[in-house]
PDB file of N, CA and C in Angstrom:
ATOM      1  N   UNK A   1     -21.702  11.921  -9.808  1.00 48.00           N
ATOM      2  CA  UNK A   1     -20.948  11.054 -10.350  1.00 48.00           C
ATOM      3  C   UNK A   1     -19.740  10.569  -9.277  1.00 48.00           C
ATOM      4  N   UNK A   2     -19.369   9.648  -9.606  1.00 60.00           N
ATOM      5  CA  UNK A   2     -18.256   8.567  -8.572  1.00 60.00           C
ATOM      6  C   UNK A   2     -17.098   9.230  -8.738  1.00 60.00           C
ATOM      7  N   UNK A   3     -16.652   9.421  -7.839  1.00 67.00           N
ATOM      8  CA  UNK A   3     -15.219   9.605  -7.524  1.00 67.00           C
ATOM      9  C   UNK A   3     -14.086   9.082  -8.331  1.00 67.00           C
ATOM     10  N   UNK A   4     -13.341   9.264  -8.645  1.00 66.00           N
ATOM     11  CA  UNK A   4     -12.478   8.436  -9.562  1.00 66.00           C
ATOM     12  C   UNK A   4     -11.524   7.916  -8.925  1.00 66.00           C
ATOM     13  N   UNK A   5     -11.215   6.573  -9.067  1.00 71.00           N
ATOM     14  CA  UNK A   5      -9.816   5.837  -8.398  1.00 71.00           C
ATOM     15  C   UNK A   5      -8.486   6.353  -8.023  1.00 71.00           C
ATOM     16  N   UNK A   6      -8.175   6.465  -6.919  1.00 76.00           N
ATOM     17  CA  UNK A   6      -6.912   6.397  -6.755  1.00 76.00           C
ATOM     18  C   UNK A   6      -6.006   6.088  -7.919  1.00 76.00           C
ATOM     19  N   UNK A   7      -4.652   7.242  -8.254  1.00 81.00           N
ATOM     20  CA  UNK A   7      -4.412   6.768  -9.468  1.00 81.00           C
ATOM     21  C   UNK A   7      -3.166   5.734  -9.237  1.00 81.00           C
ATOM     22  N   UNK A   8      -2.484   5.164 -10.135  1.00 87.00           N
ATOM     23  CA  UNK A   8      -1.331   4.353  -9.865  1.00 87.00           C
ATOM     24  C   UNK A   8      -0.150   4.893  -9.591  1.00 87.00           C
ATOM     25  N   UNK A   9      -0.073   6.032 -10.118  1.00 88.00           N
ATOM     26  CA  UNK A   9       0.978   7.183 -10.077  1.00 88.00           C
ATOM     27  C   UNK A   9       0.800   7.555  -8.456  1.00 88.00           C
ATOM     28  N   UNK A  10      -0.190   7.741  -7.728  1.00 86.00           N
ATOM     29  CA  UNK A  10      -0.006   8.440  -6.406  1.00 86.00           C
ATOM     30  C   UNK A  10       0.224   6.712  -5.371  1.00 86.00           C
ATOM     31  N   UNK A  11      -0.116   5.777  -5.870  1.00 87.00           N
ATOM     32  CA  UNK A  11       0.606   4.650  -5.366  1.00 87.00           C
ATOM     33  C   UNK A  11       2.073   4.122  -5.549  1.00 87.00           C
ATOM     34  N   UNK A  12       2.201   4.671  -6.624  1.00 92.00           N
ATOM     35  CA  UNK A  12       3.877   4.541  -6.858  1.00 92.00           C
ATOM     36  C   UNK A  12       4.375   5.555  -6.050  1.00 92.00           C
ATOM     37  N   UNK A  13       4.114   6.365  -6.094  1.00 92.00           N
ATOM     38  CA  UNK A  13       4.612   7.367  -5.293  1.00 92.00           C
ATOM     39  C   UNK A  13       4.805   7.224  -3.980  1.00 92.00           C
ATOM     40  N   UNK A  14       3.470   6.703  -3.067  1.00 90.00           N
ATOM     41  CA  UNK A  14       3.356   5.885  -1.779  1.00 90.00           C
ATOM     42  C   UNK A  14       4.496   5.088  -1.555  1.00 90.00           C
ATOM     43  N   UNK A  15       4.577   4.198  -2.645  1.00 93.00           N
ATOM     44  CA  UNK A  15       5.671   3.022  -2.296  1.00 93.00           C
ATOM     45  C   UNK A  15       7.115   3.375  -2.443  1.00 93.00           C
ATOM     46  N   UNK A  16       7.322   4.525  -3.485  1.00 95.00           N
ATOM     47  CA  UNK A  16       8.635   4.841  -3.187  1.00 95.00           C
ATOM     48  C   UNK A  16       9.198   6.023  -1.894  1.00 95.00           C
ATOM     49  N   UNK A  17       7.948   6.359  -1.451  1.00 94.00           N
ATOM     50  CA  UNK A  17       8.164   7.169  -0.271  1.00 94.00           C
ATOM     51  C   UNK A  17       8.837   6.622   1.018  1.00 94.00           C
ATOM     52  N   UNK A  18       7.782   4.662   1.208  1.00 94.00           N
ATOM     53  CA  UNK A  18       8.397   3.844   1.957  1.00 94.00           C
ATOM     54  C   UNK A  18       9.675   3.361   1.541  1.00 94.00           C
ATOM     55  N   UNK A  19      10.042   3.227   0.304  1.00 95.00           N
ATOM     56  CA  UNK A  19      11.133   2.958   0.064  1.00 95.00           C
ATOM     57  C   UNK A  19      12.589   3.399   0.459  1.00 95.00           C
ATOM     58  N   UNK A  20      12.087   5.048   0.200  1.00 96.00           N
ATOM     59  CA  UNK A  20      13.251   5.864   0.951  1.00 96.00           C
ATOM     60  C   UNK A  20      13.359   5.630   1.875  1.00 96.00           C
ATOM     61  N   UNK A  21      12.073   5.704   3.040  1.00 95.00           N
ATOM     62  CA  UNK A  21      12.886   5.849   4.166  1.00 95.00           C
ATOM     63  C   UNK A  21      13.368   4.533   4.573  1.00 95.00           C
ATOM     64  N   UNK A  22      12.954   3.222   4.280  1.00 96.00           N
ATOM     65  CA  UNK A  22      13.325   1.965   4.358  1.00 96.00           C
ATOM     66  C   UNK A  22      15.008   2.346   4.287  1.00 96.00           C
ATOM     67  N   UNK A  23      15.518   2.564   2.896  1.00 97.00           N
ATOM     68  CA  UNK A  23      16.683   2.874   2.369  1.00 97.00           C
ATOM     69  C   UNK A  23      17.470   3.554   3.668  1.00 97.00           C
ATOM     70  N   UNK A  24      16.763   4.714   3.978  1.00 97.00           N
ATOM     71  CA  UNK A  24      17.481   5.715   5.269  1.00 97.00           C
ATOM     72  C   UNK A  24      17.932   4.883   6.188  1.00 97.00           C
ATOM     73  N   UNK A  25      16.819   3.988   6.814  1.00 96.00           N
ATOM     74  CA  UNK A  25      17.059   3.460   7.857  1.00 96.00           C
ATOM     75  C   UNK A  25      17.614   1.994   7.584  1.00 96.00           C
ATOM     76  N   UNK A  26      18.211   1.734   6.661  1.00 96.00           N
ATOM     77  CA  UNK A  26      19.288   0.890   6.088  1.00 96.00           C
ATOM     78  C   UNK A  26      18.471  -0.503   6.500  1.00 96.00           C
ATOM     79  N   UNK A  27      17.429  -0.602   5.941  1.00 96.00           N
ATOM     80  CA  UNK A  27      16.614  -1.946   6.201  1.00 96.00           C
ATOM     81  C   UNK A  27      16.433  -2.347   4.649  1.00 96.00           C
ATOM     82  N   UNK A  28      17.234  -3.043   4.059  1.00 95.00           N
ATOM     83  CA  UNK A  28      17.573  -3.464   2.594  1.00 95.00           C
ATOM     84  C   UNK A  28      16.468  -4.569   1.975  1.00 95.00           C
ATOM     85  N   UNK A  29      16.057  -5.069   3.320  1.00 94.00           N
ATOM     86  CA  UNK A  29      14.973  -6.036   2.912  1.00 94.00           C
ATOM     87  C   UNK A  29      13.746  -5.267   2.276  1.00 94.00           C
ATOM     88  N   UNK A  30      13.119  -4.416   3.367  1.00 94.00           N
ATOM     89  CA  UNK A  30      12.123  -3.278   3.424  1.00 94.00           C
ATOM     90  C   UNK A  30      12.198  -2.897   1.929  1.00 94.00           C
ATOM     91  N   UNK A  31      13.324  -2.161   1.908  1.00 96.00           N
ATOM     92  CA  UNK A  31      13.575  -1.419   0.677  1.00 96.00           C
ATOM     93  C   UNK A  31      13.149  -2.337  -0.575  1.00 96.00           C
ATOM     94  N   UNK A  32      14.030  -3.374  -0.653  1.00 95.00           N
ATOM     95  CA  UNK A  32      13.318  -4.239  -1.778  1.00 95.00           C
ATOM     96  C   UNK A  32      12.031  -4.370  -2.196  1.00 95.00           C
ATOM     97  N   UNK A  33      11.185  -4.914  -1.095  1.00 95.00           N
ATOM     98  CA  UNK A  33      10.109  -5.145  -1.140  1.00 95.00           C
ATOM     99  C   UNK A  33       8.974  -3.719  -1.772  1.00 95.00           C
ATOM    100  N   UNK A  34       9.548  -2.439  -0.805  1.00 95.00           N
ATOM    101  CA  UNK A  34       8.795  -1.625  -1.577  1.00 95.00           C
ATOM    102  C   UNK A  34       8.840  -1.047  -2.948  1.00 95.00           C
ATOM    103  N   UNK A  35      10.254  -1.512  -3.708  1.00 95.00           N
ATOM    104  CA  UNK A  35      10.620  -1.538  -4.737  1.00 95.00           C
ATOM    105  C   UNK A  35       9.780  -2.421  -5.568  1.00 95.00           C
ATOM    106  N   UNK A  36       9.574  -3.206  -5.044  1.00 95.00           N
ATOM    107  CA  UNK A  36       8.541  -4.492  -5.947  1.00 95.00           C
ATOM    108  C   UNK A  36       7.335  -3.856  -5.947  1.00 95.00           C
ATOM    109  N   UNK A  37       6.410  -3.270  -4.904  1.00 94.00           N
ATOM    110  CA  UNK A  37       5.367  -2.936  -4.754  1.00 94.00           C
ATOM    111  C   UNK A  37       5.090  -1.433  -5.881  1.00 94.00           C
ATOM    112  N   UNK A  38       6.382  -0.726  -5.630  1.00 94.00           N
ATOM    113  CA  UNK A  38       6.313   0.595  -6.593  1.00 94.00           C
ATOM    114  C   UNK A  38       5.878  -0.369  -8.624  1.00 94.00           C
ATOM    115  N   UNK A  39       7.219  -1.120  -8.503  1.00 93.00           N
ATOM    116  CA  UNK A  39       7.227  -1.659 -10.035  1.00 93.00           C
ATOM    117  C   UNK A  39       5.991  -2.406 -10.610  1.00 93.00           C
ATOM    118  N   UNK A  40       5.014  -3.146  -9.381  1.00 94.00           N
ATOM    119  CA  UNK A  40       4.249  -3.685  -9.616  1.00 94.00           C
ATOM    120  C   UNK A  40       2.594  -3.162 -10.063  1.00 94.00           C
ATOM    121  N   UNK A  41       2.804  -1.754  -9.296  1.00 92.00           N
ATOM    122  CA  UNK A  41       1.558  -0.894  -9.335  1.00 92.00           C
ATOM    123  C   UNK A  41       1.256  -0.950 -10.655  1.00 92.00           C
ATOM    124  N   UNK A  42       1.530  -0.852 -11.530  1.00 90.00           N
ATOM    125  CA  UNK A  42       0.653  -0.875 -13.102  1.00 90.00           C
ATOM    126  C   UNK A  42       0.140  -1.658 -13.488  1.00 90.00           C
ATOM    127  N   UNK A  43       0.088  -2.975 -12.490  1.00 91.00           N
ATOM    128  CA  UNK A  43      -0.737  -4.064 -12.567  1.00 91.00           C
ATOM    129  C   UNK A  43      -1.876  -4.267 -11.693  1.00 91.00           C
ATOM    130  N   UNK A  44      -2.271  -3.176 -10.744  1.00 92.00           N
ATOM    131  CA  UNK A  44      -3.312  -3.437 -10.122  1.00 92.00           C
ATOM    132  C   UNK A  44      -4.780  -2.926 -10.739  1.00 92.00           C
ATOM    133  N   UNK A  45      -5.429  -4.371 -10.455  1.00 93.00           N
ATOM    134  CA  UNK A  45      -6.760  -3.927 -11.021  1.00 93.00           C
ATOM    135  C   UNK A  45      -7.846  -2.584 -11.071  1.00 93.00           C
ATOM    136  N   UNK A  46      -8.044  -2.232 -11.749  1.00 90.00           N
ATOM    137  CA  UNK A  46      -8.654  -0.798 -11.644  1.00 90.00           C
ATOM    138  C   UNK A  46      -9.847  -1.020 -10.183  1.00 90.00           C
ATOM    139  N   UNK A  47     -10.399  -2.111 -10.348  1.00 92.00           N
ATOM    140  CA  UNK A  47     -11.740  -2.305  -9.469  1.00 92.00           C
ATOM    141  C   UNK A  47     -10.891  -2.182  -8.327  1.00 92.00           C
ATOM    142  N   UNK A  48      -9.390  -2.686  -7.851  1.00 92.00           N
ATOM    143  CA  UNK A  48      -9.122  -2.377  -6.791  1.00 92.00           C
ATOM    144  C   UNK A  48      -8.841  -1.088  -5.958  1.00 92.00           C
ATOM    145  N   UNK A  49      -8.294  -0.513  -7.389  1.00 90.00           N
ATOM    146  CA  UNK A  49      -8.020   0.999  -6.967  1.00 90.00           C
ATOM    147  C   UNK A  49      -9.450   1.801  -6.892  1.00 90.00           C
ATOM    148  N   UNK A  50     -10.536   1.385  -7.322  1.00 90.00           N
ATOM    149  CA  UNK A  50     -11.505   2.173  -6.739  1.00 90.00           C
ATOM    150  C   UNK A  50     -12.090   1.666  -5.440  1.00 90.00           C
ATOM    151  N   UNK A  51     -12.144   0.094  -5.132  1.00 90.00           N
ATOM    152  CA  UNK A  51     -12.213  -0.137  -3.705  1.00 90.00           C
ATOM    153  C   UNK A  51     -11.480   0.659  -2.295  1.00 90.00           C
ATOM    154  N   UNK A  52     -10.565   1.020  -3.122  1.00 88.00           N
ATOM    155  CA  UNK A  52      -9.689   1.744  -2.079  1.00 88.00           C
ATOM    156  C   UNK A  52      -9.664   2.858  -1.876  1.00 88.00           C
ATOM    157  N   UNK A  53     -10.129   3.545  -2.954  1.00 88.00           N
ATOM    158  CA  UNK A  53     -10.616   4.744  -2.878  1.00 88.00           C
ATOM    159  C   UNK A  53     -12.047   5.199  -2.142  1.00 88.00           C
ATOM    160  N   UNK A  54     -12.961   4.472  -2.451  1.00 87.00           N
ATOM    161  CA  UNK A  54     -14.094   4.109  -1.433  1.00 87.00           C
ATOM    162  C   UNK A  54     -13.453   3.939   0.060  1.00 87.00           C
ATOM    163  N   UNK A  55     -12.825   3.035  -0.132  1.00 86.00           N
ATOM    164  CA  UNK A  55     -12.385   2.735   1.880  1.00 86.00           C
ATOM    165  C   UNK A  55     -12.354   4.330   2.534  1.00 86.00           C
ATOM    166  N   UNK A  56     -11.013   4.631   1.397  1.00 85.00           N
ATOM    167  CA  UNK A  56     -10.331   5.889   2.062  1.00 85.00           C
ATOM    168  C   UNK A  56     -11.630   6.950   2.207  1.00 85.00           C
ATOM    169  N   UNK A  57     -12.431   7.269   1.416  1.00 85.00           N
ATOM    170  CA  UNK A  57     -13.355   8.538   1.556  1.00 85.00           C
ATOM    171  C   UNK A  57     -14.608   8.019   2.420  1.00 85.00           C
ATOM    172  N   UNK A  58     -14.632   6.603   2.698  1.00 86.00           N
ATOM    173  CA  UNK A  58     -15.505   6.032   3.811  1.00 86.00           C
ATOM    174  C   UNK A  58     -15.138   6.591   5.815  1.00 86.00           C
ATOM    175  N   UNK A  59     -13.772   6.109   5.512  1.00 85.00           N
ATOM    176  CA  UNK A  59     -13.108   6.102   6.780  1.00 85.00           C
ATOM    177  C   UNK A  59     -12.322   7.611   7.045  1.00 85.00           C
ATOM    178  N   UNK A  60     -11.890   8.107   6.236  1.00 85.00           N
ATOM    179  CA  UNK A  60     -11.090   9.245   6.090  1.00 85.00           C
ATOM    180  C   UNK A  60      -9.336   8.958   6.297  1.00 85.00           C
ATOM    181  N   UNK A  61      -8.661  10.078   5.826  1.00 82.00           N
ATOM    182  CA  UNK A  61      -7.588   9.641   5.849  1.00 82.00           C
ATOM    183  C   UNK A  61      -6.466   9.613   7.367  1.00 82.00           C
ATOM    184  N   UNK A  62      -6.932   9.992   7.933  1.00 86.00           N
ATOM    185  CA  UNK A  62      -6.171   9.627   9.736  1.00 86.00           C
ATOM    186  C   UNK A  62      -6.562   8.197   9.780  1.00 86.00           C
ATOM    187  N   UNK A  63      -7.798   7.571   9.907  1.00 84.00           N
ATOM    188  CA  UNK A  63      -8.300   6.219  10.261  1.00 84.00           C
ATOM    189  C   UNK A  63      -7.354   5.256   9.132  1.00 84.00           C
ATOM    190  N   UNK A  64      -7.184   5.671   7.862  1.00 83.00           N
ATOM    191  CA  UNK A  64      -6.223   4.735   6.694  1.00 83.00           C
ATOM    192  C   UNK A  64      -5.032   4.696   7.176  1.00 83.00           C
ATOM    193  N   UNK A  65      -4.531   6.121   7.670  1.00 85.00           N
ATOM    194  CA  UNK A  65      -2.771   6.002   7.630  1.00 85.00           C
ATOM    195  C   UNK A  65      -2.296   5.280   8.883  1.00 85.00           C
ATOM    196  N   UNK A  66      -3.376   5.357  10.141  1.00 85.00           N
ATOM    197  CA  UNK A  66      -3.081   4.640  10.940  1.00 85.00           C
ATOM    198  C   UNK A  66      -3.112   2.836  10.665  1.00 85.00           C
ATOM    199  N   UNK A  67      -3.839   2.612   9.866  1.00 81.00           N
ATOM    200  CA  UNK A  67      -3.598   1.254   9.173  1.00 81.00           C
ATOM    201  C   UNK A  67      -2.243   0.997   8.634  1.00 81.00           C
ATOM    202  N   UNK A  68      -2.100   2.060   7.694  1.00 87.00           N
ATOM    203  CA  UNK A  68      -1.045   1.635   6.446  1.00 87.00           C
ATOM    204  C   UNK A  68       0.373   1.820   7.519  1.00 87.00           C
ATOM    205  N   UNK A  69       0.677   2.618   8.362  1.00 89.00           N
ATOM    206  CA  UNK A  69       1.766   2.919   9.100  1.00 89.00           C
ATOM    207  C   UNK A  69       2.441   1.762   9.607  1.00 89.00           C
ATOM    208  N   UNK A  70       1.461   0.711  10.459  1.00 89.00           N
ATOM    209  CA  UNK A  70       1.992  -0.339  11.391  1.00 89.00           C
ATOM    210  C   UNK A  70       2.216  -1.392   9.884  1.00 89.00           C
ATOM    211  N   UNK A  71       1.533  -1.790   8.873  1.00 90.00           N
ATOM    212  CA  UNK A  71       1.602  -2.443   7.976  1.00 90.00           C
ATOM    213  C   UNK A  71       3.086  -2.192   7.196  1.00 90.00           C
ATOM    214  N   UNK A  72       3.559  -0.755   6.764  1.00 92.00           N
ATOM    215  CA  UNK A  72       4.445  -0.504   6.045  1.00 92.00           C
ATOM    216  C   UNK A  72       5.846  -0.759   7.123  1.00 92.00           C
ATOM    217  N   UNK A  73       5.546  -0.676   8.397  1.00 93.00           N
ATOM    218  CA  UNK A  73       6.254  -1.114   9.158  1.00 93.00           C
ATOM    219  C   UNK A  73       6.886  -2.145   9.339  1.00 93.00           C
ATOM    220  N   UNK A  74       5.961  -3.224   9.252  1.00 93.00           N
ATOM    221  CA  UNK A  74       5.943  -4.731   9.143  1.00 93.00           C
ATOM    222  C   UNK A  74       7.240  -4.958   8.006  1.00 93.00           C
ATOM    223  N   UNK A  75       6.520  -4.357   6.850  1.00 93.00           N
ATOM    224  CA  UNK A  75       7.207  -4.693   5.700  1.00 93.00           C
ATOM    225  C   UNK A  75       8.816  -3.960   5.515  1.00 93.00           C
ATOM    226  N   UNK A  76       8.938  -2.997   6.198  1.00 93.00           N
ATOM    227  CA  UNK A  76      10.451  -2.564   6.497  1.00 93.00           C
ATOM    228  C   UNK A  76      11.151  -3.509   7.477  1.00 93.00           C
ATOM    229  N   UNK A  77      10.487  -4.040   8.300  1.00 92.00           N
ATOM    230  CA  UNK A  77      11.371  -4.558   8.917  1.00 92.00           C
ATOM    231  C   UNK A  77      11.395  -5.914   8.370  1.00 92.00           C
ATOM    232  N   UNK A  78      11.128  -6.526   7.752  1.00 90.00           N
ATOM    233  CA  UNK A  78      11.101  -7.840   7.132  1.00 90.00           C
ATOM    234  C   UNK A  78       9.946  -8.695   7.757  1.00 90.00           C
ATOM    235  N   UNK A  79       8.564  -8.251   8.908  1.00 92.00           N
ATOM    236  CA  UNK A  79       7.736  -9.170   9.423  1.00 92.00           C
ATOM    237  C   UNK A  79       6.857  -9.320   8.397  1.00 92.00           C
ATOM    238  N   UNK A  80       6.726  -8.597   7.021  1.00 89.00           N
ATOM    239  CA  UNK A  80       5.472  -9.068   6.503  1.00 89.00           C
ATOM    240  C   UNK A  80       6.291  -8.739   5.060  1.00 89.00           C
ATOM    241  N   UNK A  81       5.516  -9.503   3.958  1.00 84.00           N
ATOM    242  CA  UNK A  81       6.151  -9.238   2.537  1.00 84.00           C
ATOM    243  C   UNK A  81       4.877  -9.759   1.892  1.00 84.00           C
ATOM    244  N   UNK A  82       4.584  -8.370   1.070  1.00 88.00           N
ATOM    245  CA  UNK A  82       3.795  -8.445  -0.142  1.00 88.00           C
ATOM    246  C   UNK A  82       4.774  -8.463  -1.670  1.00 88.00           C
ATOM    247  N   UNK A  83       4.306  -9.563  -2.357  1.00 88.00           N
ATOM    248  CA  UNK A  83       5.181  -9.461  -3.538  1.00 88.00           C
ATOM    249  C   UNK A  83       4.324  -8.509  -4.480  1.00 88.00           C
ATOM    250  N   UNK A  84       3.135  -8.137  -4.349  1.00 93.00           N
ATOM    251  CA  UNK A  84       2.637  -7.074  -5.567  1.00 93.00           C
ATOM    252  C   UNK A  84       1.849  -5.947  -5.017  1.00 93.00           C
ATOM    253  N   UNK A  85       1.652  -5.331  -5.706  1.00 93.00           N
ATOM    254  CA  UNK A  85       0.939  -3.858  -4.999  1.00 93.00           C
ATOM    255  C   UNK A  85      -0.567  -4.229  -4.459  1.00 93.00           C
ATOM    256  N   UNK A  86      -1.050  -5.313  -5.462  1.00 93.00           N
ATOM    257  CA  UNK A  86      -2.161  -5.805  -5.226  1.00 93.00           C
ATOM    258  C   UNK A  86      -2.619  -6.097  -4.187  1.00 93.00           C
ATOM    259  N   UNK A  87      -0.987  -7.031  -3.603  1.00 93.00           N
ATOM    260  CA  UNK A  87      -1.390  -7.798  -2.322  1.00 93.00           C
ATOM    261  C   UNK A  87      -1.297  -6.766  -1.331  1.00 93.00           C
ATOM    262  N   UNK A  88      -0.548  -5.574  -1.050  1.00 92.00           N
ATOM    263  CA  UNK A  88      -0.684  -4.787  -0.099  1.00 92.00           C
ATOM    264  C   UNK A  88      -2.026  -4.314   0.217  1.00 92.00           C
ATOM    265  N   UNK A  89      -2.635  -3.933  -1.229  1.00 91.00           N
ATOM    266  CA  UNK A  89      -3.795  -3.023  -1.240  1.00 91.00           C
ATOM    267  C   UNK A  89      -4.934  -3.924  -0.215  1.00 91.00           C
ATOM    268  N   UNK A  90      -4.792  -5.628  -0.942  1.00 91.00           N
ATOM    269  CA  UNK A  90      -5.548  -6.497  -0.518  1.00 91.00           C
ATOM    270  C   UNK A  90      -5.802  -6.501   1.019  1.00 91.00           C
ATOM    271  N   UNK A  91      -4.372  -6.737   1.473  1.00 90.00           N
ATOM    272  CA  UNK A  91      -4.274  -6.558   3.044  1.00 90.00           C
ATOM    273  C   UNK A  91      -4.787  -5.361   3.996  1.00 90.00           C
ATOM    274  N   UNK A  92      -4.702  -4.312   3.181  1.00 88.00           N
ATOM    275  CA  UNK A  92      -5.144  -3.013   4.072  1.00 88.00           C
ATOM    276  C   UNK A  92      -6.550  -3.143   4.198  1.00 88.00           C
ATOM    277  N   UNK A  93      -7.248  -3.375   2.685  1.00 88.00           N
ATOM    278  CA  UNK A  93      -8.537  -3.349   2.981  1.00 88.00           C
ATOM    279  C   UNK A  93      -9.246  -4.806   3.775  1.00 88.00           C
ATOM    280  N   UNK A  94      -8.343  -5.557   3.778  1.00 88.00           N
ATOM    281  CA  UNK A  94      -8.865  -6.765   4.762  1.00 88.00           C
ATOM    282  C   UNK A  94      -8.870  -6.221   6.164  1.00 88.00           C
ATOM    283  N   UNK A  95      -7.979  -5.462   6.599  1.00 82.00           N
ATOM    284  CA  UNK A  95      -7.542  -4.713   7.884  1.00 82.00           C
ATOM    285  C   UNK A  95      -8.499  -3.744   7.909  1.00 82.00           C
ATOM    286  N   UNK A  96      -9.070  -3.210   7.286  1.00 78.00           N
ATOM    287  CA  UNK A  96     -10.287  -2.280   7.228  1.00 78.00           C
ATOM    288  C   UNK A  96     -11.651  -3.232   7.419  1.00 78.00           C
ATOM    289  N   UNK A  97     -11.699  -4.440   7.430  1.00 75.00           N
ATOM    290  CA  UNK A  97     -12.928  -5.554   7.285  1.00 75.00           C
ATOM    291  C   UNK A  97     -13.580  -5.209   5.989  1.00 75.00           C
ATOM    292  N   UNK A  98     -12.995  -5.078   4.962  1.00 51.00           N
ATOM    293  CA  UNK A  98     -14.101  -4.888   3.406  1.00 51.00           C
ATOM    294  C   UNK A  98     -13.160  -6.247   2.993  1.00 51.00           C
ATOM    295  N   UNK A  99     -14.693  -6.814   2.599  1.00 44.00           N
ATOM    296  CA  UNK A  99     -14.302  -8.078   1.571  1.00 44.00           C
ATOM    297  C   UNK A  99     -14.228  -7.797   0.053  1.00 44.00           C
ATOM    298  N   UNK A 100     -12.551  -8.196   0.087  1.00 43.00           N
ATOM    299  CA  UNK A 100     -12.013  -7.937  -1.045  1.00 43.00           C
ATOM    300  C   UNK A 100     -12.493  -8.858  -2.341  1.00 43.00           C
ATOM    301  N   UNK A 101     -12.912  -8.868  -3.538  1.00 45.00           N
ATOM    302  CA  UNK A 101     -13.002  -9.840  -4.862  1.00 45.00           C
ATOM    303  C   UNK A 101     -12.141 -10.316  -5.301  1.00 45.00           C
TER     304      UNK A 101
END
């Protein structure tokens, strides 16, 4: 039986964490961007959540974390902008070399 996809609530929690960190660091643009990711998480396609879950299982949490942290920092610092939660996941999957449909 296949492992269920990561939940939208889990992704929203991650977005909220990064938004809180950006707020603490007084990075208003980054905070705003992460809050947009938080709000748009409801619209992430189920297939994309499943791809993300599969990639995390394949690579392991530490490897995935090493990719997420720099991307989150780019967003926080205003050097990258993802307008939708799906964009954020697509970028991370691309960074891991997986073709996203």
